[in-house]
Tab-separated table of C-alpha atoms in Angstrom:
chain	number	residue	atom	x	y	z
A	988	MET	CA	63.188	116.601	89.363
A	989	SER	CA	66.716	116.831	88.904
A	990	PHE	CA	69.064	115.417	85.799
A	991	ARG	CA	72.462	113.625	86.828
A	992	LYS	CA	75.307	115.060	84.855
A	993	VAL	CA	76.135	112.145	82.469
A	994	VAL	CA	79.484	113.321	81.109
A	995	ARG	CA	81.824	115.118	83.522
A	996	GLN	CA	83.507	118.492	82.599
A	997	SER	CA	87.114	118.346	81.629
A	998	LYS	CA	89.056	120.666	79.543
A	999	PHE	CA	91.393	117.183	78.808
A	1000	ARG	CA	88.075	115.032	77.335
A	1001	HIS	CA	88.826	116.170	73.698
A	1002	VAL	CA	92.770	115.700	73.774
A	1003	PHE	CA	94.045	114.230	71.046
A	1004	GLY	CA	97.180	112.420	70.063
A	1005	GLN	CA	98.741	113.069	66.516
A	1006	PRO	CA	101.834	111.793	64.812
A	1007	VAL	CA	104.322	113.603	62.933
A	1008	LYS	CA	105.097	113.601	59.219
A	1009	ASN	CA	107.286	110.922	58.216
A	1010	ASP	CA	110.076	113.224	57.189
A	1011	GLN	CA	110.044	114.797	61.286
A	1012	CYS	CA	110.669	110.995	62.450
A	1013	TYR	CA	114.211	109.493	63.530
A	1014	ASP	CA	115.036	106.484	60.953
A	1015	ASP	CA	117.416	103.733	60.639
A	1016	ILE	CA	117.915	103.371	64.624
A	1017	ARG	CA	118.547	99.773	65.693
A	1018	VAL	CA	116.681	99.927	69.050
A	1019	SER	CA	117.996	97.878	71.677
A	1020	ARG	CA	116.739	94.344	71.964
A	1021	VAL	CA	117.719	93.405	75.438
A	1022	THR	CA	114.963	92.263	77.701
A	1023	TRP	CA	114.435	94.678	80.405
A	1024	ASP	CA	111.111	96.815	81.258
A	1025	SER	CA	112.780	100.275	80.664
A	1026	THR	CA	111.631	102.952	78.594
A	1027	PHE	CA	115.005	102.798	76.049
A	1028	CYS	CA	114.578	106.677	75.279
A	1029	ALA	CA	115.187	109.844	77.190
A	1030	VAL	CA	114.066	113.324	76.010
A	1031	ASN	CA	114.733	116.946	77.092
A	1032	PRO	CA	114.147	120.388	75.159
A	1033	LYS	CA	117.470	119.670	73.124
A	1034	PHE	CA	118.111	116.169	72.418
A	1035	VAL	CA	116.626	112.907	72.615
A	1036	ALA	CA	119.076	109.575	73.434
A	1037	VAL	CA	118.098	106.372	72.673
A	1038	ILE	CA	119.703	102.927	73.618
A	1039	ILE	CA	120.513	100.976	70.329
A	1040	GLU	CA	121.866	97.567	69.419
A	1041	ALA	CA	126.027	97.363	69.725
A	1042	SER	CA	128.150	94.711	68.973
A	1043	GLY	CA	131.302	94.446	71.643
A	1044	GLY	CA	129.606	96.531	74.929
A	1045	GLY	CA	126.696	98.697	75.126
A	1046	ALA	CA	125.710	102.101	73.752
A	1047	PHE	CA	123.161	105.034	73.033
A	1048	MET	CA	122.523	107.478	70.873
A	1049	VAL	CA	121.771	111.319	71.246
A	1050	LEU	CA	120.285	113.589	68.562
A	1051	PRO	CA	119.531	116.667	68.404
A	1052	LEU	CA	115.850	117.034	68.402
A	1053	GLN	CA	116.023	119.157	65.262
A	1054	LYS	CA	118.393	116.146	63.529
A	1055	THR	CA	115.164	114.246	61.682
A	1056	GLY	CA	115.142	112.001	58.861
A	1057	ARG	CA	117.418	109.117	58.211
A	1058	ILE	CA	120.261	108.681	60.606
A	1059	ASP	CA	123.341	107.375	58.988
A	1060	LYS	CA	125.013	103.878	60.296
A	1061	SER	CA	128.238	105.806	61.098
A	1062	TYR	CA	126.442	108.380	63.368
A	1063	PRO	CA	128.403	108.630	66.505
A	1064	THR	CA	127.203	107.014	69.777
A	1065	VAL	CA	127.557	107.196	73.606
A	1066	CYS	CA	129.824	103.903	73.622
A	1067	GLY	CA	131.937	103.564	77.018
A	1068	HIS	CA	130.309	100.550	78.591
A	1069	THR	CA	131.161	97.027	78.352
A	1070	GLY	CA	128.040	95.622	78.868
A	1071	PRO	CA	124.563	96.664	77.234
A	1072	VAL	CA	122.694	99.566	78.084
A	1073	LEU	CA	119.593	99.029	80.556
A	1074	ASP	CA	118.848	102.678	81.684
A	1075	ILE	CA	118.958	106.197	80.704
A	1076	ASP	CA	118.315	109.338	82.058
A	1077	TRP	CA	118.612	113.395	81.370
A	1078	CYS	CA	119.840	115.625	84.231
A	1079	PRO	CA	116.633	117.658	84.735
A	1080	HIS	CA	119.140	120.795	85.756
A	1081	ASN	CA	121.436	120.298	83.129
A	1082	ASP	CA	120.205	119.808	79.228
A	1083	HIS	CA	123.795	118.306	78.105
A	1084	ILE	CA	124.341	115.704	80.986
A	1085	ILE	CA	122.698	112.493	81.295
A	1086	ALA	CA	123.215	109.170	83.197
A	1087	SER	CA	123.178	105.581	81.721
A	1088	GLY	CA	122.898	102.564	83.794
A	1089	SER	CA	124.484	98.803	82.223
A	1090	GLU	CA	124.957	95.139	82.651
A	1091	ASP	CA	128.343	96.012	83.368
A	1092	CYS	CA	127.405	96.770	86.780
A	1093	SER	CA	128.363	100.503	86.437
A	1094	ILE	CA	126.876	103.970	86.162
A	1095	MET	CA	128.514	106.481	83.753
A	1096	VAL	CA	127.755	110.250	83.248
A	1097	TRP	CA	128.318	112.040	80.271
A	1098	GLN	CA	128.373	115.761	79.099
A	1099	ILE	CA	126.967	115.808	75.303
A	1100	PRO	CA	128.830	118.773	73.457
A	1101	GLU	CA	126.303	121.745	72.431
A	1102	ASN	CA	125.424	120.834	69.238
A	1103	GLY	CA	125.328	116.764	69.565
A	1104	LEU	CA	128.679	114.655	68.936
A	1105	THR	CA	130.914	114.792	66.201
A	1106	LEU	CA	133.003	111.731	67.108
A	1107	PRO	CA	131.827	108.547	69.147
A	1108	LEU	CA	131.868	109.575	73.198
A	1109	THR	CA	133.906	107.425	74.893
A	1110	GLU	CA	134.976	108.812	77.831
A	1111	PRO	CA	132.569	109.586	80.656
A	1112	VAL	CA	132.519	112.807	82.846
A	1113	VAL	CA	132.230	110.441	85.879
A	1114	VAL	CA	132.308	106.600	86.541
A	1115	LEU	CA	130.089	105.618	89.565
A	1116	GLU	CA	130.913	101.802	90.813
A	1117	GLY	CA	129.321	100.299	93.526
A	1118	HIS	CA	126.682	97.834	92.688
A	1119	SER	CA	127.961	93.641	92.314
A	1120	LYS	CA	125.050	92.925	89.616
A	1121	ARG	CA	123.624	95.085	86.661
A	1122	VAL	CA	122.243	98.283	87.070
A	1123	GLY	CA	118.705	98.496	85.803
A	1124	ILE	CA	117.460	101.906	87.356
A	1125	ILE	CA	118.808	105.335	87.563
A	1126	THR	CA	116.711	108.612	88.144
A	1127	TRP	CA	117.866	111.951	88.881
A	1128	HIS	CA	116.908	113.856	91.985
A	1129	PRO	CA	114.035	116.410	91.197
A	1130	THR	CA	115.439	119.396	93.315
A	1131	ALA	CA	119.111	118.413	94.200
A	1132	ARG	CA	121.890	119.369	91.924
A	1133	ASN	CA	123.931	116.216	91.281
A	1134	VAL	CA	121.977	113.445	93.552
A	1135	LEU	CA	121.592	110.722	91.413
A	1136	LEU	CA	119.685	107.349	92.191
A	1137	SER	CA	120.357	104.109	90.788
A	1138	ALA	CA	119.102	100.444	91.927
A	1139	GLY	CA	120.499	97.464	90.750
A	1140	CYS	CA	119.401	93.481	90.388
A	1141	ASP	CA	121.693	92.966	93.538
A	1142	ASN	CA	118.228	94.654	95.334
A	1143	VAL	CA	120.578	97.089	96.384
A	1144	VAL	CA	119.346	101.314	96.183
A	1145	ILE	CA	122.524	103.487	96.409
A	1146	VAL	CA	121.850	107.549	96.277
A	1147	TRP	CA	125.017	109.374	94.841
A	1148	ASN	CA	126.571	112.737	94.799
A	1149	VAL	CA	127.579	112.924	91.036
A	1150	GLY	CA	129.781	116.053	91.665
A	1151	THR	CA	132.058	114.133	94.278
A	1152	THR	CA	131.856	110.670	93.159
A	1153	GLU	CA	130.799	109.406	96.943
A	1154	GLU	CA	127.936	107.022	97.701
A	1155	LEU	CA	125.362	109.162	99.873
A	1156	TYR	CA	123.535	106.561	101.087
A	1157	ARG	CA	123.290	102.829	100.727
A	1158	LEU	CA	120.133	101.013	100.877
A	1159	ASP	CA	120.998	97.132	101.027
A	1160	ASP	CA	118.353	95.585	103.242
A	1161	LEU	CA	115.091	97.116	102.326
A	1162	HIS	CA	114.044	94.999	99.198
A	1163	PRO	CA	114.538	91.222	99.129
A	1164	ASP	CA	114.188	90.885	95.680
A	1165	LEU	CA	114.429	92.465	92.342
A	1166	ILE	CA	113.311	96.189	91.895
A	1167	TYR	CA	110.928	97.024	89.305
A	1168	ASN	CA	111.049	100.665	89.707
A	1169	VAL	CA	111.742	103.507	91.775
A	1170	CYS	CA	110.346	107.298	91.575
A	1171	TRP	CA	111.057	110.220	93.769
A	1172	ASN	CA	108.042	112.485	94.930
A	1173	ARG	CA	107.896	115.904	93.908
A	1174	ASP	CA	110.272	117.937	96.541
A	1175	GLY	CA	112.619	114.562	96.745
A	1176	SER	CA	112.191	113.751	100.456
A	1177	LEU	CA	110.668	110.447	99.644
A	1178	PHE	CA	110.871	107.580	96.799
A	1179	CYS	CA	108.661	104.566	96.328
A	1180	SER	CA	109.667	101.723	94.743
A	1181	ALA	CA	107.847	98.491	93.343
A	1182	CYS	CA	109.625	95.489	94.122
A	1183	LYS	CA	109.157	91.952	92.786
A	1184	ASP	CA	107.623	90.139	96.101
A	1185	LYS	CA	104.823	92.307	95.104
A	1186	ASN	CA	105.392	94.991	97.385
A	1187	VAL	CA	105.406	98.758	96.958
A	1188	ARG	CA	107.351	100.368	99.320
A	1189	ILE	CA	107.712	104.597	100.551
A	1190	ILE	CA	110.958	105.151	101.644
A	1191	ASP	CA	113.087	107.899	103.210
A	1192	PRO	CA	116.702	107.646	101.762
A	1193	ARG	CA	118.101	110.157	104.519
A	1194	ARG	CA	117.054	107.949	107.333
A	1195	GLY	CA	117.545	104.823	105.383
A	1196	GLN	CA	113.517	103.647	106.611
A	1197	VAL	CA	110.632	102.345	104.622
A	1198	VAL	CA	107.988	104.691	106.089
A	1199	ALA	CA	104.952	102.986	104.750
A	1200	GLU	CA	104.763	99.536	102.819
A	1201	LYS	CA	101.595	98.251	101.100
A	1202	GLU	CA	101.931	94.028	100.691
A	1203	ARG	CA	100.655	92.935	97.103
A	1204	ALA	CA	99.568	95.945	96.101
A	1205	HIS	CA	98.973	93.852	92.795
A	1206	GLU	CA	98.438	89.779	92.722
A	1207	GLY	CA	99.819	89.155	89.494
A	1208	ALA	CA	103.773	87.700	89.204
A	1209	ARG	CA	104.264	89.829	86.125
A	1210	PRO	CA	106.423	93.608	86.836
A	1211	MET	CA	104.627	96.238	88.218
A	1212	ARG	CA	105.442	100.182	89.067
A	1213	ALA	CA	104.655	102.684	91.251
A	1214	ILE	CA	105.068	106.493	90.804
A	1215	PHE	CA	104.224	109.437	92.987
A	1216	LEU	CA	101.844	112.027	92.187
A	1217	ALA	CA	101.967	115.445	93.004
A	1218	ASP	CA	99.904	115.721	95.885
A	1219	GLY	CA	101.978	112.580	97.735
A	1220	LYS	CA	99.333	109.661	96.336
A	1221	ILE	CA	100.652	107.189	94.692
A	1222	PHE	CA	99.996	105.735	91.552
A	1223	THR	CA	100.736	101.849	90.449
A	1224	THR	CA	100.247	99.647	87.577
A	1225	GLY	CA	100.297	95.866	87.672
A	1226	PHE	CA	98.419	92.540	86.805
A	1227	SER	CA	95.846	90.981	88.839
A	1228	ARG	CA	96.010	87.468	89.794
A	1229	MET	CA	93.871	86.502	86.152
A	1230	SER	CA	96.979	88.206	84.652
A	1231	GLU	CA	94.493	91.082	83.687
A	1232	ARG	CA	96.600	94.519	83.570
A	1233	GLN	CA	95.199	96.898	86.473
A	1234	LEU	CA	95.704	100.397	87.597
A	1235	ALA	CA	95.502	101.574	91.097
A	1236	LEU	CA	95.483	105.002	93.235
A	1237	TRP	CA	96.749	104.740	97.245
A	1238	ASP	CA	96.562	107.186	99.763
A	1239	PRO	CA	99.971	106.544	101.728
A	1240	GLU	CA	98.100	107.912	105.129
A	1241	ASN	CA	96.246	104.699	104.443
A	1242	LEU	CA	97.536	101.590	102.005
A	1243	GLU	CA	95.098	98.923	103.417
A	1244	GLU	CA	92.865	99.607	100.512
A	1245	PRO	CA	93.370	101.050	97.113
A	1246	MET	CA	91.132	104.473	96.935
A	1247	ALA	CA	90.511	103.083	93.083
A	1248	LEU	CA	91.503	100.288	90.970
A	1249	GLN	CA	90.691	99.626	87.419
A	1250	GLU	CA	91.183	96.650	85.018
A	1251	LEU	CA	92.169	97.495	81.584
A	1252	ASP	CA	92.623	94.408	79.822
A	1253	SER	CA	94.431	91.008	79.462
A	1254	SER	CA	97.558	92.214	77.343
A	1255	ASN	CA	100.896	90.864	79.053
A	1256	GLY	CA	103.328	93.982	78.263
A	1257	ALA	CA	104.179	95.693	81.436
A	1258	LEU	CA	102.623	98.877	81.399
A	1259	LEU	CA	104.556	102.315	81.702
A	1260	PRO	CA	103.267	105.167	83.326
A	1261	PHE	CA	104.177	108.811	82.451
A	1262	TYR	CA	102.745	111.725	84.441
A	1263	ASP	CA	102.170	115.452	84.054
A	1264	PRO	CA	101.809	116.835	87.509
A	1265	ASP	CA	100.931	120.486	86.082
A	1266	THR	CA	97.475	118.934	84.983
A	1267	ASN	CA	97.366	115.927	86.718
A	1268	VAL	CA	97.232	113.713	83.752
A	1269	VAL	CA	98.393	110.054	83.657
A	1270	TYR	CA	99.639	108.639	80.240
A	1271	VAL	CA	99.934	104.872	80.264
A	1272	CYS	CA	101.756	103.158	77.217
A	1273	GLY	CA	101.700	99.063	77.702
A	1274	LYS	CA	105.563	97.814	76.513
A	1275	GLY	CA	104.211	95.613	72.621
A	1276	ASP	CA	100.964	97.642	72.468
A	1277	SER	CA	100.112	99.846	70.145
A	1278	SER	CA	97.946	102.758	72.180
A	1279	ILE	CA	98.436	105.219	74.704
A	1280	ARG	CA	95.660	105.412	77.261
A	1281	TYR	CA	95.198	108.013	79.251
A	1282	PHE	CA	93.363	109.092	82.714
A	1283	GLU	CA	92.901	112.064	84.731
A	1284	ILE	CA	93.683	111.957	88.422
A	1285	THR	CA	91.055	114.359	90.321
A	1286	SER	CA	89.871	114.504	94.433
A	1287	GLU	CA	86.664	113.046	93.626
A	1288	ALA	CA	85.531	109.578	93.372
A	1289	PRO	CA	86.266	107.473	91.313
A	1290	TYR	CA	89.351	109.594	91.051
A	1291	ILE	CA	91.062	108.015	87.894
A	1292	HIS	CA	88.853	109.211	85.328
A	1293	PHE	CA	89.566	107.328	81.809
A	1294	LEU	CA	90.138	110.379	79.096
A	1295	ASN	CA	90.789	108.563	75.575
A	1296	THR	CA	93.331	106.252	73.474
A	1297	PHE	CA	95.652	107.359	70.931
A	1298	THR	CA	95.862	104.186	68.971
A	1299	SER	CA	98.341	103.218	65.702
A	1300	LYS	CA	99.305	100.095	63.917
A	1301	GLU	CA	102.861	99.484	64.882
A	1302	PRO	CA	103.563	98.700	68.211
A	1303	GLN	CA	106.056	100.357	70.789
A	1304	ARG	CA	109.336	98.765	71.682
A	1305	GLY	CA	109.805	102.012	74.392
A	1306	MET	CA	108.978	105.344	74.962
A	1307	GLY	CA	110.218	108.407	75.846
A	1308	TRP	CA	108.714	111.584	77.547
A	1309	MET	CA	109.190	115.422	76.784
A	1310	PRO	CA	109.534	117.434	79.914
A	1311	LYS	CA	106.719	120.325	79.816
A	1312	ARG	CA	109.263	123.303	79.095
A	1313	GLY	CA	110.235	121.462	75.784
A	1314	LEU	CA	106.087	121.663	74.409
A	1315	ASP	CA	104.996	124.203	71.563
A	1316	VAL	CA	102.446	126.005	73.860
A	1317	ASN	CA	101.665	128.025	70.502
A	1318	LYS	CA	99.821	124.850	69.832
A	1319	CYS	CA	98.569	124.119	72.982
A	1320	GLU	CA	100.432	120.457	72.902
A	1321	ILE	CA	100.146	118.954	76.638
A	1322	ALA	CA	102.459	115.858	76.098
A	1323	ARG	CA	104.724	114.962	73.755
A	1324	PHE	CA	105.841	111.044	73.225
A	1325	TYR	CA	108.626	110.026	71.287
A	1326	LYS	CA	107.506	106.397	70.569
A	1327	LEU	CA	110.185	103.357	69.494
A	1328	HIS	CA	109.709	101.475	66.512
A	1329	GLU	CA	112.018	98.544	65.482
A	1330	ARG	CA	114.289	100.974	63.905
A	1331	LYS	CA	112.651	104.298	63.931
A	1332	CYS	CA	111.735	106.926	66.418
A	1333	GLU	CA	108.150	108.645	65.878
A	1334	PRO	CA	107.184	111.747	68.131
A	1335	ILE	CA	103.135	111.597	69.061
A	1336	ILE	CA	102.240	115.271	69.837
A	1337	MET	CA	99.145	115.102	72.327
A	1338	THR	CA	97.029	118.424	72.059
A	1339	VAL	CA	93.783	120.031	73.644
A	1340	PRO	CA	91.888	121.514	70.886
A	1341	ARG	CA	91.374	125.690	71.514
A	1342	LYS	CA	90.093	128.471	69.106
A	1343	SER	CA	91.737	130.923	70.590
A	1344	ASP	CA	95.473	132.031	69.578
A	1345	LEU	CA	95.796	133.487	73.273
A	1346	PHE	CA	98.627	131.935	75.750
A	1347	GLN	CA	96.368	128.832	77.549
A	1348	ASP	CA	96.763	129.629	81.435
A	1349	ASP	CA	94.671	126.905	82.579
A	1350	LEU	CA	96.690	124.606	80.573
A	1351	TYR	CA	99.976	125.799	81.093
A	1352	PRO	CA	100.532	126.668	85.403
A	1353	ASP	CA	104.097	127.129	86.230
A	1354	THR	CA	105.795	124.187	85.552
A	1355	ALA	CA	109.191	122.706	87.152
A	1356	GLY	CA	112.625	124.680	85.444
A	1357	PRO	CA	115.841	123.213	85.037
A	1358	GLU	CA	117.014	125.646	87.806
A	1359	ALA	CA	118.095	123.156	91.152
A	1360	ALA	CA	116.235	123.959	94.182
A	1361	MET	CA	119.523	122.945	96.564
A	1362	GLU	CA	122.712	121.739	96.462
A	1363	ALA	CA	123.630	118.123	97.364
A	1364	GLU	CA	125.257	119.101	100.689
A	1365	GLU	CA	121.882	120.934	101.640
A	1366	TRP	CA	119.784	117.888	100.676
A	1367	VAL	CA	121.999	115.590	102.675
A	1368	ALA	CA	122.036	117.915	105.987
A	1369	GLY	CA	118.280	117.664	105.743
A	1370	LYS	CA	116.700	120.467	103.727
A	1371	THR	CA	113.752	119.713	101.722
A	1372	ALA	CA	112.583	122.157	98.845
A	1373	ALA	CA	110.328	122.352	96.182
A	1374	PRO	CA	110.789	122.758	92.360
A	1375	ILE	CA	111.617	126.066	90.959
A	1376	LEU	CA	108.782	126.987	88.599
A	1377	ILE	CA	108.992	129.094	85.675
A	1378	SER	CA	106.183	130.422	83.458
A	1379	LEU	CA	105.624	128.911	79.809
A	1380	ARG	CA	104.504	132.501	78.704
A	1381	GLU	CA	107.660	133.220	77.600
A	1382	ALA	CA	107.449	130.386	75.300
A	1383	TYR	CA	104.492	131.529	73.429
A	1384	VAL	CA	104.503	133.899	70.635
A	1385	PRO	CA	101.679	135.324	69.588
A	1386	THR	CA	100.347	134.329	66.496
A	1387	LYS	CA	98.312	137.800	65.292
A	1388	GLN	CA	100.777	138.588	62.563
A	1389	ARG	CA	100.060	135.694	60.221
A	1390	ASP	CA	96.979	137.014	58.680
A	1391	PHE	CA	97.723	140.375	57.136
A	1392	LYS	CA	94.993	141.596	54.846
A	1393	VAL	CA	95.898	142.935	51.375
A	1394	ASN	CA	94.880	146.987	52.243
A	1395	ARG	CA	97.655	148.581	52.548
A	1396	ARG	CA	96.201	151.208	55.321
A	1397	SER	CA	95.228	148.367	57.708
A	1398	LEU	CA	98.563	146.928	57.146
A	1399	LEU	CA	100.580	149.881	58.008
A	1400	GLN	CA	98.066	150.222	61.595
A	1401	GLU	CA	98.220	146.460	62.027
A	1402	ASN	CA	102.252	146.819	62.199
A	1403	ARG	CA	102.393	149.337	64.590
A	1404	PRO	CA	101.114	147.809	67.838
A	1405	ALA	CA	102.514	144.538	66.700
A	1406	ALA	CA	105.883	146.040	66.684
A	1407	THR	CA	105.662	147.717	70.456
A	1408	PRO	CA	107.030	145.858	72.992
A	1409	SER	CA	104.509	144.766	75.760
A	1410	ALA	CA	104.789	146.015	79.599
A	1411	GLY	CA	106.521	142.971	80.678
A	1412	LEU	CA	109.591	143.613	77.820
A	1413	SER	CA	108.876	140.438	76.502
A	1414	ALA	CA	108.882	141.721	72.811
A	1415	THR	CA	110.467	140.054	69.686
A	1416	HIS	CA	114.042	140.524	68.973
A	1417	PRO	CA	114.560	143.324	66.393
A	1418	SER	CA	116.202	141.064	63.817
A	1419	ALA	CA	113.307	138.501	63.644
A	1420	MET	CA	111.118	141.859	63.583
A	1421	THR	CA	112.580	142.933	60.289
A	1422	GLN	CA	111.823	139.631	58.782
A	1423	SER	CA	108.127	139.008	59.865
A	1424	ALA	CA	107.572	142.764	59.233
A	1425	VAL	CA	108.967	143.215	55.636
A	1426	VAL	CA	108.268	139.895	54.324
A	1427	PRO	CA	104.217	140.217	54.582
A	1428	ALA	CA	104.803	143.950	52.910
A	1429	VAL	CA	106.528	142.376	50.226
A	1430	SER	CA	103.743	139.840	49.701
A	1431	VAL	CA	101.684	142.581	49.184
A	1432	SER	CA	103.235	144.428	46.693
A	1433	ALA	CA	103.396	141.354	44.467
A	1434	ALA	CA	100.002	140.647	45.111
A	1435	SER	CA	98.334	144.129	44.300
A	1436	GLY	CA	100.759	144.605	41.149
A	1437	ASP	CA	98.396	145.126	38.271
A	1438	GLY	CA	99.772	142.708	35.355
A	1439	GLY	CA	103.032	142.019	37.628
A	1440	GLN	CA	103.950	146.093	37.579
A	1441	ILE	CA	105.217	147.248	41.132
A	1442	THR	CA	104.128	150.837	41.469
A	1443	GLU	CA	105.652	153.888	43.175
A	1444	GLU	CA	102.925	153.733	45.308
A	1445	VAL	CA	103.765	150.299	47.292
A	1446	LEU	CA	107.448	150.678	46.859
A	1447	ARG	CA	107.221	154.011	48.929
A	1448	GLU	CA	104.947	152.076	51.257
A	1449	VAL	CA	107.660	149.236	51.697
A	1450	ALA	CA	110.605	151.605	52.242
A	1451	SER	CA	108.193	153.557	55.189
A	1452	LEU	CA	107.538	150.472	56.637
A	1453	ARG	CA	111.212	149.599	56.303
A	1454	ALA	CA	111.784	152.959	58.333
A	1455	LEU	CA	109.252	151.881	61.184
A	1456	VAL	CA	110.638	148.711	61.822
A	1457	ALA	CA	113.957	149.886	61.894
A	1458	ALA	CA	112.760	152.797	64.381
A	1459	GLN	CA	111.037	149.987	66.448
A	1460	GLY	CA	114.152	147.677	66.521
A	1461	GLU	CA	116.532	150.694	67.783
A	1462	ARG	CA	113.556	151.370	70.788
A	1463	ILE	CA	113.424	147.978	71.473
A	1464	ALA	CA	117.386	147.656	71.677
A	1465	ARG	CA	117.400	150.873	74.102
A	1466	LEU	CA	114.643	149.368	76.147
A	1467	GLU	CA	116.342	146.313	76.538
A	1468	GLU	CA	119.590	147.863	77.781
A	1469	GLN	CA	117.607	149.777	80.408
A	1470	LEU	CA	116.180	146.682	81.607
A	1471	SER	CA	119.358	144.855	81.944
A	1472	ARG	CA	120.882	148.057	83.863
A	1473	ILE	CA	117.529	147.699	86.096
A	1474	GLU	CA	118.278	143.807	86.709
A	1475	ASN	CA	121.925	144.544	87.473
A	1476	GLY	CA	121.103	147.418	90.046
A	1477	ASP	CA	123.031	150.128	87.684
A	1478	VAL	CA	119.814	152.295	88.000
């Protein structure tokens, strides 16, 4: 007699969401009230940008990630547009470059200073003008440097070379109605779009052709969205004829029937999907909802597997999504959202609970890094390249040193191997090491003093520890110098 597995095995089954404490939120931000189904928020490992209410034009706020708490009303903004800003997107290859699309029919590209804004930014680096109606969608090419796609309410898609401000491709006859969203595939050779005519199209911008098209992907009249997955399949969100919200998965080789179709609920907010290609998890956030649902996409039926729901009290007006390289791998964080309230931006951390303190290889495969795989001219010439991947292991900081025992002998023994750099020379910087090694020694001396008296023995031990750290610091410096010489080819 065989027993069928009732519960599907998945390492993401127990992912849970946790909002940060109030003092780590960004308070007193007047989030935009414009009626447009964009995320209103863009995040990268250095900054969080939020579209805000602005009188006499359009503006968005750019804050360094560490600038939490109440934001002063006089905090400088990026305010060069003459109409409300509808969409913003950080460049994946430069954390200081952000593009914005506006009701004034223009796209502007801005360079943010290293430590954030100290004065209002009114002069963009580049202004791109080619749309006759408001620009509601902008998205950077995932692998080619300086390539930006924009879509406007004139039903035109334009691919730009930001470096030369020229139009590379103008696709003005492929969409008969309003474009709801556009998403590049993994290597940027194709993009998919969702349109008001209820069709999902897969388009090759370099040939200016529709490669595949699915008519009436979702029967409902409300907005839908389509995104590419890492394996080339397409995930869509939309509404049924009875106005129930739906998710669907499509194979571009056969768009006749969906691989999977699920109905969620009957709310009326548009569903915004966020996809992590490293873990194959899709997070779905509804505008006006107070929850984030997440699903794992697999190659086995039923293909879309519900994992869990993060629920809070306040509805979300928009949502930002941190790239994988900006996450804290020490806490097994696999996603971080920036939820927009009416006057606040609240980070929400998604974590996989793990008992081990070691780096979790299965949660963090190599991910897309900040280096462009090719130049704009190479992409135009027909080259296609996958993203250049980086390992997140370097961002991992071992936590073994946090539990020091009061026993002085074991303290000396534990410090010795911890101070020695690993074979990969990912050793801690000497100054950071001095802090981490000396502070525990002082705390031990305070704890072990009888009646507050510090014995000579402990003082001697502190001195020997300092000498040990200094010696190890010199050794690390020498090894780093040797490594740099090897990398530069001097040896």
